Amino acid sequence: MCGIIGYLGKNEASPILLESLRRLEYRGYDSAGITTIHNGKLFVKKAAGRLVNLADLLVKEPIRGKIGIGHTRWATHGKATTINAHPQSSNNVSVVHNGIIENYKEIKKQLIEEGYFFRSETDTEVIPLLCQKFLDQGYSYTDSVHQTVDLLKGQYAICFLFENNDDLIFLARSGSPLVIGHSRSTTYVASDALALAGLTKEITYLEDGDTAAISREGTTIFDSSHKNVHRSKTFVSINAIDLQKGGFKHYMLKEIHEQPKALAKAIQTVTSENWLDEASVGNLPLDEIEGVNLLGCGTAEYACMIASYWFENLAKLPGRTEIASEFKYRDPIIKPNDLSIFVSQSGETADTLSALRYVIKNKGHNLSILNNLASTMAKESTYSLPIHADLELSVASTKAFTCQLVILAGLALELGKIRKNLSRKEYEQYREGLLNLPGYINIILDLSEEIRKIAQFLTECPNALFIGRGLMFPTALEGALKLKEISYIHAEGMAAGELKHGPISLIERTFPTVVLAPSDYLFDKTKSNMEEIQSRNGPIILLSDARGIDDVGKDVDFSLTLPKVHPLLTPIIYTIPLQLLAYHSGVIKGLDVDNPRHLAKSVTVE
C-alpha cells in the first residue's frame, strides 16, 4: 500500500514525481502529494482523492525545484483528507512515509509537552517533528535522522527533505521496502522498482534497518548500527512499455487475458525435469516432510485452501490452511518435519511476513511462493519459488492467483512422486492436464460476452452467493471476493452443504446463487443444493461442463459451459469466468475496476 518516490537531479522534479506516482497508483491510495525545494524553501502540494486532483493543483499552482519527494497515501491514521495527506512537514523537515509508527502516541505526547504543534491526525507527523527537535538541538542532518529512527517502533519506509538543503534526501527503512535507482546524473528513490520503469534499470535495495544519505556526489548507506555499509546494485528489466494497457480498457482485463501466456510459462517450469533443483529448492528435505502448513491472506489464502486438497490427494500429506494474519497469535506448534508454505503476490505482505518470521524463529522448514524474488519475503525465506506471472498492476489479483495455483499444483505433484503415492502413469496424466490448461483458458476468454450478460443481471441485485463442494468451495470463496472487491456487490462464498445450516434463509428472487458444479463425483450433491435454492425462488447461475449443463442447464436462470478438465485442475479453469464476471459487473456499474476503493495492492502493515 502507499507509494513513495524521490528525485534528485538536474531537471524539474515535480513532473517526474507525478509521472512516477502514476505508476504506483495500482498499489491503492486515497490522497497524494509532493514536496520540492527551490531557493532553499520547501514547497508542499497535496490533494485528497485521485492523483488527477494533485495534477490539476500543480497546473494551477506549479512548484519548482530539482529535488523532491512524493507519495500516494492509503489512510490508516486519520481520514483521507488533504491535511492528512503526505508529505507531512515541520518548519524545516518534510517527510513521506509508508508503514505504521506503533509508538506515535507516546512520541506525540512528549513533543506536545515540549511545545511542538501537530496539525494532522496521522502517526507520520511525529517523524518530521521529532527530527525537527534534534535539528533544533544542534544535531547534524545525519545524526538527527538517526536519533529519530532510533526512537521509532513499527514498520516504515521514510524519505526526508530539509529546508535550505537542496542536495540531500535521507532515507530510512524498517519492514517496508525502499529502493534507490541510479542514473548518470540522477538518483531516484521508490517504494517499488516499478515506479522507476523507463527512468533507470540500476537499483539498490535497502535492507531492514538501513538508512541512506543521497546527494549529487553519491550515496552513503548505513546499517542498523549506523555504520557505513555497502549494498550491491542489481538490474531490473521493467520497461515503460510493460506499464501500458496494450489496447485493453483496463489493466484487470489485460491481465485476465494474459493468463494463457503466464500460465504456460509457469506450467513449463513445473513440468520440466528436476525443476525444484533448478529453482534452488533441491536442498529442501521433501522426502522427510510429514505435513504441510499453507499460509496467505485474501486471494493467496484461497490459493492455499485449494492447494491443501492437492497435497492431501496427490502426496497423502496433511494440508492445513492458515490465515496468515491470525497464525502467530494463537501460538501454533511448529513440528520439525512440517513444511510451511507462504503465498504472497508481492512478497511484502506484512501479515504473511510476520507468520514467516514466527516459523523461522521456531526453526521450521519454510518456502515462499512469490511474484517478486527481490522482495523481503524472498530474502528472509529459506527457499523461494517464483510464480512467473510478470507484472500485475490491477489491485485485484487475477493472473498471479492462477500462477500461484500452478506452482502449488506442481509442488504437490512433485511431493506425490517423491513419496511414491503417484504412479508414473498418474503423474503423466496430471502433467498433460496442466499442459492443456492455456488452451482451455483461451476457450473461456471467448465467452466474455456471455459472461457480461450474466453480470448485467448481477448488478441489479444487492447480494450474491457463491457455492461449491470440494475444490469448488475455495474457488467459490475467491469468486465472491472478486465480485465484492470489484463491483461492491455484497457476496459470500460457502461450501454448498452448509447452505441448509442457516444461510438458506436469505434466499429470495433478488439473491442469486452462482453454482460451481463440474460433473464430478460431487455433482449430484451440488445439484440437490441447487434444487433447494430453486424451490425458494432463488435465481441460479450455473457454471459446469457440457455434461452438467445438459443435465440441469435448462432448468436454471443462466448457465455457462466450461471445458471438461482433470478434476483436480478445475479450480484454475473455473476461476477465469469468475474473474470476468467481477470485471464486467464493475464496468457496468461505472467503477474503477483497477483501483477499487479502500483497497491496496501490497498490504505492508498488519
Coordinates of C-alpha atoms in Angstrom, one line a residue:
M1 CA 0.0 0.0 0.0
C2 CA 1.0 3.6 -0.5
G3 CA 3.7 4.7 -2.9
I4 CA 6.9 6.6 -2.4
I5 CA 9.0 8.4 -5.0
G6 CA 12.1 10.7 -4.7
Y7 CA 14.1 12.6 -7.2
L8 CA 17.5 14.4 -7.1
G9 CA 18.9 15.5 -10.4
K10 CA 19.2 18.3 -13.0
N11 CA 15.6 18.6 -14.2
E12 CA 12.4 20.0 -12.6
A13 CA 11.3 17.4 -10.1
S14 CA 7.5 17.8 -10.0
P15 CA 6.7 16.4 -13.4
I16 CA 8.9 13.4 -12.8
L17 CA 7.5 12.8 -9.3
L18 CA 3.9 13.0 -10.7
E19 CA 4.6 10.6 -13.5
S20 CA 6.3 8.1 -11.2
L21 CA 3.4 8.3 -8.8
R22 CA 1.0 7.4 -11.6
R23 CA 3.0 4.1 -12.0
L24 CA 2.3 3.4 -8.3
E25 CA -1.4 4.0 -8.5
Y26 CA -2.0 0.3 -8.6
R27 CA -0.9 -0.1 -5.0
G28 CA -4.0 1.7 -3.8
Y29 CA -4.3 5.2 -2.3
D30 CA -6.8 7.9 -1.4
S31 CA -4.6 11.1 -1.4
A32 CA -1.3 12.3 -2.9
G33 CA 1.3 15.0 -2.5
I34 CA 4.8 16.2 -3.3
T35 CA 7.5 18.4 -1.7
T36 CA 10.2 20.2 -3.7
I37 CA 13.0 22.6 -2.6
H38 CA 13.6 25.8 -4.6
N39 CA 15.9 28.6 -3.5
G40 CA 16.2 26.8 -0.2
K41 CA 12.5 26.8 0.6
L42 CA 10.2 23.7 1.0
F43 CA 7.1 23.8 -1.3
V44 CA 4.4 21.3 -0.5
K45 CA 1.3 20.5 -2.6
K46 CA -1.2 17.9 -1.5
A47 CA -4.7 16.8 -2.6
A48 CA -7.3 14.3 -1.3
G49 CA -8.7 11.7 -3.8
R50 CA -7.2 10.5 -7.0
L51 CA -3.9 11.6 -8.4
V52 CA -5.6 13.7 -11.1
N53 CA -6.6 16.1 -8.3
L54 CA -2.9 16.7 -7.4
A55 CA -2.1 17.0 -11.1
D56 CA -4.8 19.7 -11.5
L57 CA -3.5 21.6 -8.5
L58 CA 0.1 21.6 -9.8
V59 CA -1.2 23.1 -13.1
K60 CA -2.9 25.9 -11.2
E61 CA -0.1 26.3 -8.6
P62 CA 3.1 24.9 -10.1
I63 CA 6.2 24.5 -7.8
R64 CA 9.8 24.4 -8.9
G65 CA 12.9 22.5 -7.6
K66 CA 15.3 19.9 -8.8
I67 CA 14.9 17.8 -5.7
G68 CA 11.7 16.3 -4.4
I69 CA 9.7 13.6 -2.8
G70 CA 6.2 12.3 -3.5
H71 CA 3.6 10.0 -2.0
T72 CA 0.3 8.3 -2.6
R73 CA -1.3 7.6 0.8
W74 CA -3.7 4.9 1.8
A75 CA -5.3 6.1 5.0
T76 CA -4.6 4.3 8.3
H77 CA -4.4 7.0 11.0
G78 CA -6.8 9.8 10.1
K79 CA -9.3 10.2 7.3
A80 CA -8.3 10.7 3.6
T81 CA -8.1 14.5 3.8
T82 CA -5.6 17.0 2.3
I83 CA -4.2 17.8 5.8
N84 CA -3.6 14.1 6.5
A85 CA -2.0 13.5 3.1
H86 CA 1.7 13.1 2.8
P87 CA 4.2 14.8 2.8
Q88 CA 3.9 15.7 6.4
S89 CA 6.2 18.6 7.5
S90 CA 7.6 20.7 10.3
N91 CA 9.3 24.1 9.9
N92 CA 12.4 22.6 8.3
V93 CA 11.7 18.9 7.6
S94 CA 9.3 17.3 5.1
V95 CA 8.8 13.5 5.0
V96 CA 6.8 10.8 3.2
H97 CA 6.2 7.5 5.0
N98 CA 4.9 4.0 4.3
G99 CA 4.0 1.8 7.2
I100 CA 2.8 2.5 10.8
I101 CA 4.6 4.1 13.8
E102 CA 3.3 1.9 16.6
N103 CA 4.6 4.2 19.4
Y104 CA 3.5 7.5 17.9
K105 CA 1.1 8.4 20.7
E106 CA 3.9 8.3 23.3
I107 CA 6.2 10.4 21.0
K108 CA 3.4 12.8 20.2
K109 CA 2.5 13.3 23.8
Q110 CA 6.2 14.1 24.7
L111 CA 6.6 16.5 21.7
I112 CA 3.4 18.4 22.7
E113 CA 4.7 18.8 26.2
E114 CA 7.9 20.2 24.7
G115 CA 5.9 22.8 22.7
Y116 CA 5.7 21.2 19.3
F117 CA 2.4 21.6 17.4
F118 CA 0.5 19.0 15.4
R119 CA -1.8 19.7 12.5
S120 CA -2.8 16.2 11.2
E121 CA -4.4 13.1 12.7
T122 CA -1.5 10.9 11.3
D123 CA 1.1 8.8 13.0
T124 CA 3.5 10.1 10.4
E125 CA 3.6 13.6 11.6
V126 CA 5.7 12.6 14.7
I127 CA 8.6 11.9 12.3
P128 CA 9.3 15.4 10.9
L129 CA 8.6 17.0 14.3
L130 CA 10.9 14.6 16.1
C131 CA 13.6 15.2 13.5
Q132 CA 13.0 18.9 13.9
K133 CA 13.5 18.6 17.6
F134 CA 17.0 17.1 17.1
L135 CA 17.9 19.8 14.5
D136 CA 16.8 22.4 17.0
Q137 CA 19.2 20.9 19.4
G138 CA 22.1 21.4 17.0
Y139 CA 22.4 17.8 15.6
S140 CA 23.5 17.3 12.0
Y141 CA 21.1 16.1 9.4
T142 CA 22.5 12.6 9.6
D143 CA 22.5 12.5 13.4
S144 CA 19.0 14.0 13.5
V145 CA 17.7 11.2 11.3
H146 CA 19.5 8.5 13.2
Q147 CA 18.3 9.9 16.5
T148 CA 14.7 10.0 15.1
V149 CA 14.6 6.4 13.7
D150 CA 16.2 5.0 16.9
L151 CA 13.0 6.1 18.7
L152 CA 10.5 4.8 16.2
K153 CA 8.8 1.4 16.7
G154 CA 6.9 -0.2 13.9
Q155 CA 7.3 -0.6 10.1
Y156 CA 8.4 2.2 7.9
A157 CA 10.0 3.4 4.7
I158 CA 10.7 7.2 5.1
C159 CA 12.2 9.9 2.8
F160 CA 13.3 13.1 4.5
L161 CA 13.9 16.6 2.8
F162 CA 15.4 19.5 4.7
E163 CA 14.8 23.2 4.1
N164 CA 18.0 25.1 3.0
N165 CA 19.5 21.9 1.6
D166 CA 18.7 21.1 -2.0
D167 CA 21.3 18.4 -2.2
L168 CA 20.1 15.8 0.3
I169 CA 17.4 13.1 0.5
F170 CA 17.7 11.0 3.6
L171 CA 16.1 7.5 3.7
A172 CA 15.2 5.0 6.4
R173 CA 13.8 1.5 6.1
S174 CA 12.4 -0.9 8.6
G175 CA 10.0 -3.5 7.3
S176 CA 8.6 -1.6 4.3
P177 CA 10.5 -1.8 1.0
L178 CA 12.6 1.1 -0.3
V179 CA 14.9 1.1 -3.4
I180 CA 17.4 3.6 -4.8
G181 CA 17.6 4.0 -8.6
H182 CA 20.9 5.1 -10.2
S183 CA 21.5 7.1 -13.4
R184 CA 24.4 9.2 -14.7
S185 CA 23.5 12.5 -13.1
T186 CA 20.3 11.5 -11.3
T187 CA 19.3 9.5 -8.3
Y188 CA 15.8 8.2 -7.7
V189 CA 14.0 6.7 -4.7
A190 CA 10.9 4.5 -4.7
S191 CA 8.9 2.1 -2.6
D192 CA 8.7 -0.1 -5.7
A193 CA 11.1 -0.5 -8.6
L194 CA 8.1 -0.3 -10.9
A195 CA 7.9 3.4 -10.3
L196 CA 11.3 3.7 -12.0
A197 CA 10.5 1.9 -15.2
G198 CA 11.8 3.9 -18.1
L199 CA 14.0 6.0 -15.8
T200 CA 16.7 3.6 -14.7
K201 CA 17.4 -0.2 -14.6
E202 CA 20.2 0.0 -12.0
I203 CA 18.7 -0.5 -8.5
T204 CA 19.9 -0.8 -4.9
Y205 CA 17.6 -2.5 -2.4
L206 CA 17.9 -1.1 1.1
E207 CA 17.9 -3.8 3.8
D208 CA 15.9 -3.7 7.1
G209 CA 17.4 -1.2 9.5
D210 CA 19.3 0.7 6.7
T211 CA 19.4 4.5 6.4
A212 CA 20.9 6.3 3.4
A213 CA 22.1 9.8 2.6
I214 CA 21.7 10.7 -1.1
S215 CA 23.4 13.7 -2.7
R216 CA 24.6 14.7 -6.1
E217 CA 28.1 13.5 -5.1
G218 CA 26.8 9.9 -4.4
T219 CA 25.0 7.8 -1.9
T220 CA 26.1 6.7 1.6
I221 CA 24.3 3.8 3.2
F222 CA 24.3 3.0 6.9
D223 CA 23.2 -0.3 8.6
S224 CA 21.1 -0.6 11.7
S225 CA 24.0 0.4 13.9
H226 CA 24.6 3.5 11.7
K227 CA 27.9 2.2 10.4
N228 CA 28.8 2.7 6.7
V229 CA 27.9 -0.4 4.7
H230 CA 28.0 -1.4 1.0
R231 CA 24.8 -2.6 -0.7
S232 CA 25.2 -4.1 -4.2
K233 CA 23.4 -2.8 -7.3
T234 CA 21.1 -5.0 -9.3
F235 CA 19.5 -4.6 -12.7
V236 CA 15.7 -4.8 -13.3
S237 CA 14.2 -5.3 -16.7
I238 CA 10.9 -3.4 -16.3
N239 CA 10.3 -1.2 -19.3
A240 CA 7.8 1.6 -19.7
I241 CA 6.0 -0.4 -22.4
D242 CA 5.2 -3.1 -19.7
L243 CA 3.0 -0.5 -18.0
Q244 CA 0.8 0.1 -21.0
K245 CA -2.7 -1.5 -21.3
G246 CA -2.0 -3.0 -24.7
G247 CA -5.3 -2.0 -26.3
F248 CA -7.4 -3.2 -23.3
K249 CA -9.6 -0.7 -21.5
H250 CA -8.3 -1.8 -18.1
Y251 CA -5.3 -3.5 -16.6
M252 CA -7.6 -6.0 -15.0
L253 CA -8.9 -7.1 -18.3
K254 CA -5.5 -7.2 -19.9
E255 CA -4.2 -9.4 -17.0
I256 CA -7.1 -11.7 -17.3
H257 CA -6.3 -12.2 -21.0
E258 CA -2.6 -12.6 -20.2
Q259 CA -3.3 -15.8 -18.2
P260 CA -2.8 -18.3 -21.0
K261 CA 0.7 -16.9 -21.6
A262 CA 1.6 -16.5 -18.0
L263 CA 0.3 -20.0 -17.1
A264 CA 2.2 -21.5 -20.0
K265 CA 5.4 -20.2 -18.5
A266 CA 4.6 -21.4 -15.0
I267 CA 3.5 -24.8 -16.4
Q268 CA 6.6 -25.2 -18.4
T269 CA 8.6 -24.7 -15.2
V270 CA 6.7 -27.3 -13.1
T271 CA 6.6 -29.9 -15.8
S272 CA 10.3 -29.8 -16.6
E273 CA 12.6 -32.4 -15.1
N274 CA 14.4 -31.5 -11.9
W275 CA 12.6 -28.1 -11.8
L276 CA 13.0 -27.8 -8.0
D277 CA 16.7 -28.3 -8.3
E278 CA 16.9 -25.6 -10.9
A279 CA 14.9 -23.3 -8.6
S280 CA 17.4 -23.9 -5.8
V281 CA 14.9 -25.8 -3.7
G282 CA 16.7 -29.1 -4.1
N283 CA 18.2 -29.0 -0.6
L284 CA 14.7 -28.9 1.0
P285 CA 14.2 -32.4 2.5
L286 CA 10.9 -33.1 0.8
D287 CA 11.2 -36.8 1.4
E288 CA 11.1 -36.1 5.2
I289 CA 8.1 -33.8 5.2
E290 CA 5.1 -35.1 7.3
G291 CA 2.7 -32.3 7.0
V292 CA 2.2 -29.0 5.1
N293 CA 1.0 -25.7 6.5
L294 CA -0.2 -23.2 3.9
L295 CA -0.4 -19.5 4.8
G296 CA -1.6 -16.5 3.0
C297 CA -4.1 -13.6 3.1
G298 CA -7.1 -12.8 0.9
T299 CA -6.8 -14.4 -2.5
A300 CA -3.5 -16.0 -1.6
E301 CA -5.3 -17.8 1.3
Y302 CA -7.8 -19.2 -1.1
A303 CA -4.9 -20.5 -3.3
C304 CA -3.6 -22.2 -0.1
M305 CA -7.0 -23.7 0.6
I306 CA -7.1 -25.2 -2.9
A307 CA -3.6 -26.5 -2.6
S308 CA -4.4 -28.2 0.7
Y309 CA -6.7 -30.6 -1.3
W310 CA -3.9 -31.3 -3.7
F311 CA -1.3 -32.1 -1.1
E312 CA -3.6 -34.5 0.6
N313 CA -4.8 -36.1 -2.6
L314 CA -1.6 -36.3 -4.5
A315 CA 1.0 -36.6 -1.8
K316 CA -1.1 -38.0 1.1
L317 CA 0.2 -35.3 3.3
P318 CA -2.0 -33.4 5.8
G319 CA -2.6 -30.0 4.4
R320 CA -3.5 -27.2 6.8
T321 CA -4.6 -23.8 5.6
E322 CA -3.9 -20.9 7.9
I323 CA -4.9 -17.2 7.7
A324 CA -1.6 -15.6 8.0
S325 CA -2.9 -12.6 10.0
E326 CA -4.2 -15.0 12.7
F327 CA -1.3 -17.5 12.7
K328 CA 1.2 -16.4 15.2
Y329 CA -1.3 -15.0 17.7
R330 CA -2.6 -18.5 18.6
D331 CA 1.0 -19.7 19.4
P332 CA 0.9 -22.6 16.9
I333 CA 3.1 -25.6 17.3
I334 CA 5.8 -25.9 14.5
K335 CA 6.7 -29.6 14.1
P336 CA 10.2 -30.3 12.9
N337 CA 9.1 -32.2 9.8
D338 CA 6.4 -29.9 8.7
L339 CA 6.8 -27.6 5.7
S340 CA 5.3 -24.1 6.0
I341 CA 4.5 -22.6 2.6
F342 CA 3.9 -18.8 2.4
V343 CA 2.0 -17.4 -0.6
S344 CA 2.2 -13.7 -1.5
Q345 CA 1.9 -11.9 -4.7
S346 CA 4.2 -9.0 -3.6
G347 CA 6.4 -10.7 -1.1
E348 CA 5.8 -7.8 1.2
T349 CA 2.5 -8.7 2.8
A350 CA 3.1 -7.8 6.4
D351 CA 0.8 -10.4 8.0
T352 CA 2.4 -13.2 5.9
L353 CA 5.9 -11.9 6.7
S354 CA 5.1 -11.9 10.4
A355 CA 4.0 -15.6 10.1
L356 CA 7.1 -16.5 8.2
R357 CA 9.3 -14.9 10.9
Y358 CA 7.4 -16.9 13.5
V359 CA 8.2 -20.2 11.7
I360 CA 11.8 -19.2 11.2
K361 CA 12.2 -18.3 14.9
N362 CA 10.8 -21.8 15.7
K363 CA 13.2 -23.4 13.2
G364 CA 10.5 -24.7 10.9
H365 CA 11.1 -25.6 7.2
N366 CA 9.8 -22.7 5.1
L367 CA 9.2 -22.0 1.4
S368 CA 7.7 -18.8 -0.1
I369 CA 5.8 -18.7 -3.4
L370 CA 6.1 -15.2 -4.8
N371 CA 5.9 -12.9 -7.8
N372 CA 8.9 -10.9 -6.7
L373 CA 12.1 -12.7 -5.8
A374 CA 13.7 -9.3 -4.8
S375 CA 11.1 -8.9 -2.0
T376 CA 11.6 -9.0 1.7
M377 CA 9.9 -12.4 1.9
A378 CA 12.2 -13.9 -0.7
K379 CA 15.2 -12.7 1.2
E380 CA 14.1 -14.0 4.5
S381 CA 12.7 -17.4 3.4
T382 CA 15.0 -20.3 3.4
Y383 CA 13.6 -21.3 0.0
S384 CA 11.5 -19.4 -2.6
L385 CA 9.7 -20.2 -5.8
P386 CA 8.7 -17.6 -8.4
I387 CA 5.2 -17.9 -10.0
H388 CA 6.2 -16.3 -13.3
A389 CA 3.2 -14.1 -13.6
D390 CA 5.2 -11.0 -14.6
L391 CA 3.8 -7.5 -13.8
E392 CA 0.3 -7.4 -12.3
L393 CA -0.9 -3.8 -11.9
S394 CA -4.6 -4.1 -11.2
V395 CA -5.3 -4.2 -7.5
A396 CA -7.4 -7.4 -7.8
S397 CA -5.2 -10.4 -8.4
T398 CA -6.0 -12.5 -11.4
K399 CA -3.0 -14.0 -13.2
A400 CA -1.0 -14.0 -10.1
F401 CA -3.6 -16.2 -8.4
T402 CA -3.8 -18.8 -11.2
C403 CA 0.0 -18.8 -11.5
Q404 CA 0.2 -19.5 -7.7
L405 CA -2.1 -22.4 -8.2
V406 CA 0.1 -23.8 -11.0
I407 CA 3.2 -23.7 -8.8
L408 CA 1.4 -25.2 -5.8
A409 CA 0.0 -28.0 -8.1
G410 CA 3.4 -28.6 -9.4
L411 CA 4.8 -28.8 -5.9
A412 CA 2.1 -31.2 -4.8
L413 CA 2.8 -33.4 -7.8
E414 CA 6.5 -33.4 -7.0
L415 CA 5.8 -34.5 -3.4
G416 CA 3.4 -37.2 -4.7
K417 CA 6.2 -38.5 -6.9
I418 CA 8.9 -38.3 -4.2
R419 CA 6.6 -40.1 -1.7
K420 CA 5.7 -42.7 -4.3
N421 CA 2.0 -42.0 -4.0
L422 CA 1.6 -41.5 -7.7
S423 CA 2.4 -44.0 -10.4
R424 CA 4.3 -42.8 -13.5
K425 CA 1.1 -43.0 -15.5
E426 CA -0.8 -40.9 -13.0
Y427 CA 2.0 -38.4 -12.9
E428 CA 1.9 -38.1 -16.7
Q429 CA -1.8 -37.6 -16.7
Y430 CA -1.6 -34.7 -14.3
R431 CA 1.3 -33.3 -16.3
E432 CA -0.7 -33.5 -19.5
G433 CA -3.7 -31.9 -17.8
L434 CA -1.5 -28.9 -16.8
L435 CA -0.1 -28.6 -20.3
N436 CA -3.6 -28.3 -21.8
L437 CA -4.8 -25.5 -19.4
P438 CA -3.7 -22.5 -21.5
G439 CA -5.8 -23.7 -24.5
Y440 CA -8.8 -24.2 -22.3
I441 CA -8.5 -20.8 -20.8
N442 CA -8.5 -19.3 -24.3
I443 CA -11.8 -21.0 -24.9
I444 CA -13.2 -19.4 -21.8
L445 CA -12.0 -16.0 -22.7
D446 CA -14.1 -16.2 -25.8
L447 CA -17.2 -16.5 -23.6
S448 CA -16.7 -12.9 -22.3
E449 CA -19.8 -11.6 -23.9
E450 CA -22.0 -14.3 -22.4
I451 CA -20.5 -13.6 -19.0
R452 CA -21.2 -9.8 -19.5
K453 CA -24.9 -10.6 -19.9
I454 CA -24.8 -12.6 -16.6
A455 CA -23.0 -9.6 -15.0
Q456 CA -25.8 -7.3 -16.2
F457 CA -28.3 -9.3 -14.2
L458 CA -26.0 -9.5 -11.1
T459 CA -25.6 -5.7 -11.0
E460 CA -29.3 -5.4 -10.5
C461 CA -29.1 -7.5 -7.3
P462 CA -27.8 -6.2 -3.9
N463 CA -26.3 -9.6 -2.8
A464 CA -25.0 -12.8 -4.3
L465 CA -24.0 -16.2 -3.1
F466 CA -21.3 -18.5 -4.5
I467 CA -21.4 -22.2 -3.6
G468 CA -19.4 -25.3 -4.4
R469 CA -18.2 -28.6 -3.0
G470 CA -14.7 -30.0 -2.6
L471 CA -12.2 -27.9 -4.7
M472 CA -15.1 -25.7 -5.8
F473 CA -15.6 -24.5 -2.2
P474 CA -12.4 -22.3 -2.0
T475 CA -13.0 -21.4 -5.7
A476 CA -16.4 -20.1 -4.6
L477 CA -14.7 -18.0 -1.9
E478 CA -12.4 -16.5 -4.4
G479 CA -15.3 -15.7 -6.8
A480 CA -17.2 -14.0 -4.1
L481 CA -14.2 -12.0 -3.0
K482 CA -13.6 -10.8 -6.6
L483 CA -17.2 -9.7 -7.0
K484 CA -17.4 -7.7 -3.8
E485 CA -14.0 -6.0 -4.2
I486 CA -14.5 -5.0 -7.9
S487 CA -18.3 -4.3 -8.0
Y488 CA -19.1 -3.6 -4.4
I489 CA -21.9 -6.1 -4.5
H490 CA -22.2 -7.9 -1.2
A491 CA -21.2 -11.5 -2.0
E492 CA -20.4 -14.6 0.1
G493 CA -18.9 -17.9 -0.7
M494 CA -19.6 -21.1 1.1
A495 CA -19.5 -24.9 1.0
A496 CA -22.7 -25.9 -0.7
G497 CA -23.5 -28.4 2.0
E498 CA -23.6 -25.5 4.6
L499 CA -26.5 -23.8 2.8
K500 CA -29.2 -25.5 4.7
H501 CA -27.5 -24.8 8.0
G502 CA -28.7 -21.2 8.2
P503 CA -27.8 -19.2 5.1
I504 CA -30.7 -20.6 3.0
S505 CA -33.0 -18.2 5.0
L506 CA -31.5 -15.4 2.9
I507 CA -32.6 -16.8 -0.5
E508 CA -35.2 -14.8 -2.4
R509 CA -35.7 -13.6 -6.0
T510 CA -33.1 -10.8 -5.7
F511 CA -30.5 -13.0 -4.1
P512 CA -28.8 -15.1 -6.9
T513 CA -26.5 -18.0 -6.3
V514 CA -23.5 -18.8 -8.5
V515 CA -23.1 -22.6 -8.5
L516 CA -19.8 -24.1 -9.4
A517 CA -20.5 -27.7 -10.3
P518 CA -18.2 -29.7 -12.6
S519 CA -19.7 -33.1 -13.4
D520 CA -17.6 -35.0 -10.9
Y521 CA -18.5 -37.3 -8.1
L522 CA -19.9 -34.4 -6.1
F523 CA -22.2 -33.1 -8.9
D524 CA -25.4 -34.8 -7.7
K525 CA -24.8 -33.5 -4.2
T526 CA -24.5 -29.9 -5.5
K527 CA -27.5 -30.5 -7.8
S528 CA -29.6 -31.2 -4.7
N529 CA -28.5 -27.8 -3.2
M530 CA -29.5 -26.1 -6.4
E531 CA -33.0 -27.6 -6.1
E532 CA -33.2 -26.3 -2.5
I533 CA -32.5 -22.8 -3.8
Q534 CA -34.9 -23.0 -6.7
S535 CA -37.7 -24.2 -4.5
R536 CA -37.3 -20.9 -2.6
N537 CA -37.4 -18.8 -5.8
G538 CA -33.7 -18.1 -5.8
P539 CA -32.0 -17.4 -9.2
I540 CA -29.3 -19.9 -10.3
I541 CA -26.2 -19.1 -12.3
L542 CA -24.6 -22.4 -13.1
L543 CA -21.0 -23.0 -14.2
S544 CA -20.4 -26.6 -15.3
D545 CA -19.1 -28.6 -18.2
A546 CA -21.3 -29.9 -21.1
R547 CA -22.4 -33.0 -19.2
G548 CA -23.5 -30.9 -16.2
I549 CA -25.2 -28.3 -18.3
D550 CA -27.0 -31.0 -20.3
D551 CA -28.3 -32.5 -17.1
V552 CA -29.7 -29.3 -15.4
G553 CA -28.8 -26.3 -17.5
K554 CA -32.3 -25.8 -19.0
D555 CA -33.7 -25.5 -15.5
V556 CA -31.6 -22.6 -14.3
D557 CA -31.7 -18.8 -15.0
F558 CA -28.2 -18.7 -16.5
S559 CA -25.7 -21.3 -17.4
L560 CA -22.1 -21.2 -18.8
T561 CA -20.5 -24.3 -20.4
L562 CA -16.8 -24.7 -19.5
P563 CA -14.3 -27.2 -20.8
K564 CA -14.0 -30.6 -19.1
V565 CA -10.6 -30.9 -17.5
H566 CA -8.9 -33.2 -15.0
P567 CA -11.0 -32.9 -11.8
L568 CA -8.0 -31.7 -9.7
L569 CA -7.4 -28.8 -12.1
T570 CA -11.0 -27.4 -12.2
P571 CA -10.2 -24.5 -9.8
I572 CA -7.9 -22.9 -12.3
I573 CA -10.5 -23.2 -15.1
Y574 CA -13.5 -22.1 -13.0
T575 CA -11.6 -19.1 -11.7
I576 CA -11.4 -17.4 -15.1
P577 CA -15.2 -16.8 -15.7
L578 CA -15.5 -15.6 -12.1
Q579 CA -12.8 -13.0 -12.8
L580 CA -14.7 -11.9 -15.9
L581 CA -17.9 -11.8 -14.0
A582 CA -16.5 -9.5 -11.4
Y583 CA -14.8 -7.3 -14.1
H584 CA -17.9 -6.9 -16.2
S585 CA -20.0 -6.2 -13.1
G586 CA -17.7 -3.4 -12.1
V587 CA -17.6 -1.9 -15.5
I588 CA -21.3 -2.0 -15.9
K589 CA -21.6 -0.1 -12.6
G590 CA -19.1 2.5 -13.9
L591 CA -16.5 1.7 -11.2
D592 CA -12.7 2.0 -11.3
V593 CA -12.1 -1.7 -11.6
D594 CA -8.3 -1.3 -11.5
N595 CA -8.3 0.6 -8.2
P596 CA -11.2 -0.4 -6.0
R597 CA -12.0 1.9 -3.1
H598 CA -10.2 1.3 0.2
L599 CA -8.0 -1.5 -1.2
A600 CA -4.3 -1.7 -1.7
K601 CA -2.2 -4.0 -3.9
S602 CA 0.6 -4.6 -1.4
V603 CA -0.6 -4.6 2.2
T604 CA 2.6 -3.7 4.1
V605 CA 1.1 -3.1 7.5
E606 CA -0.6 -5.6 9.9

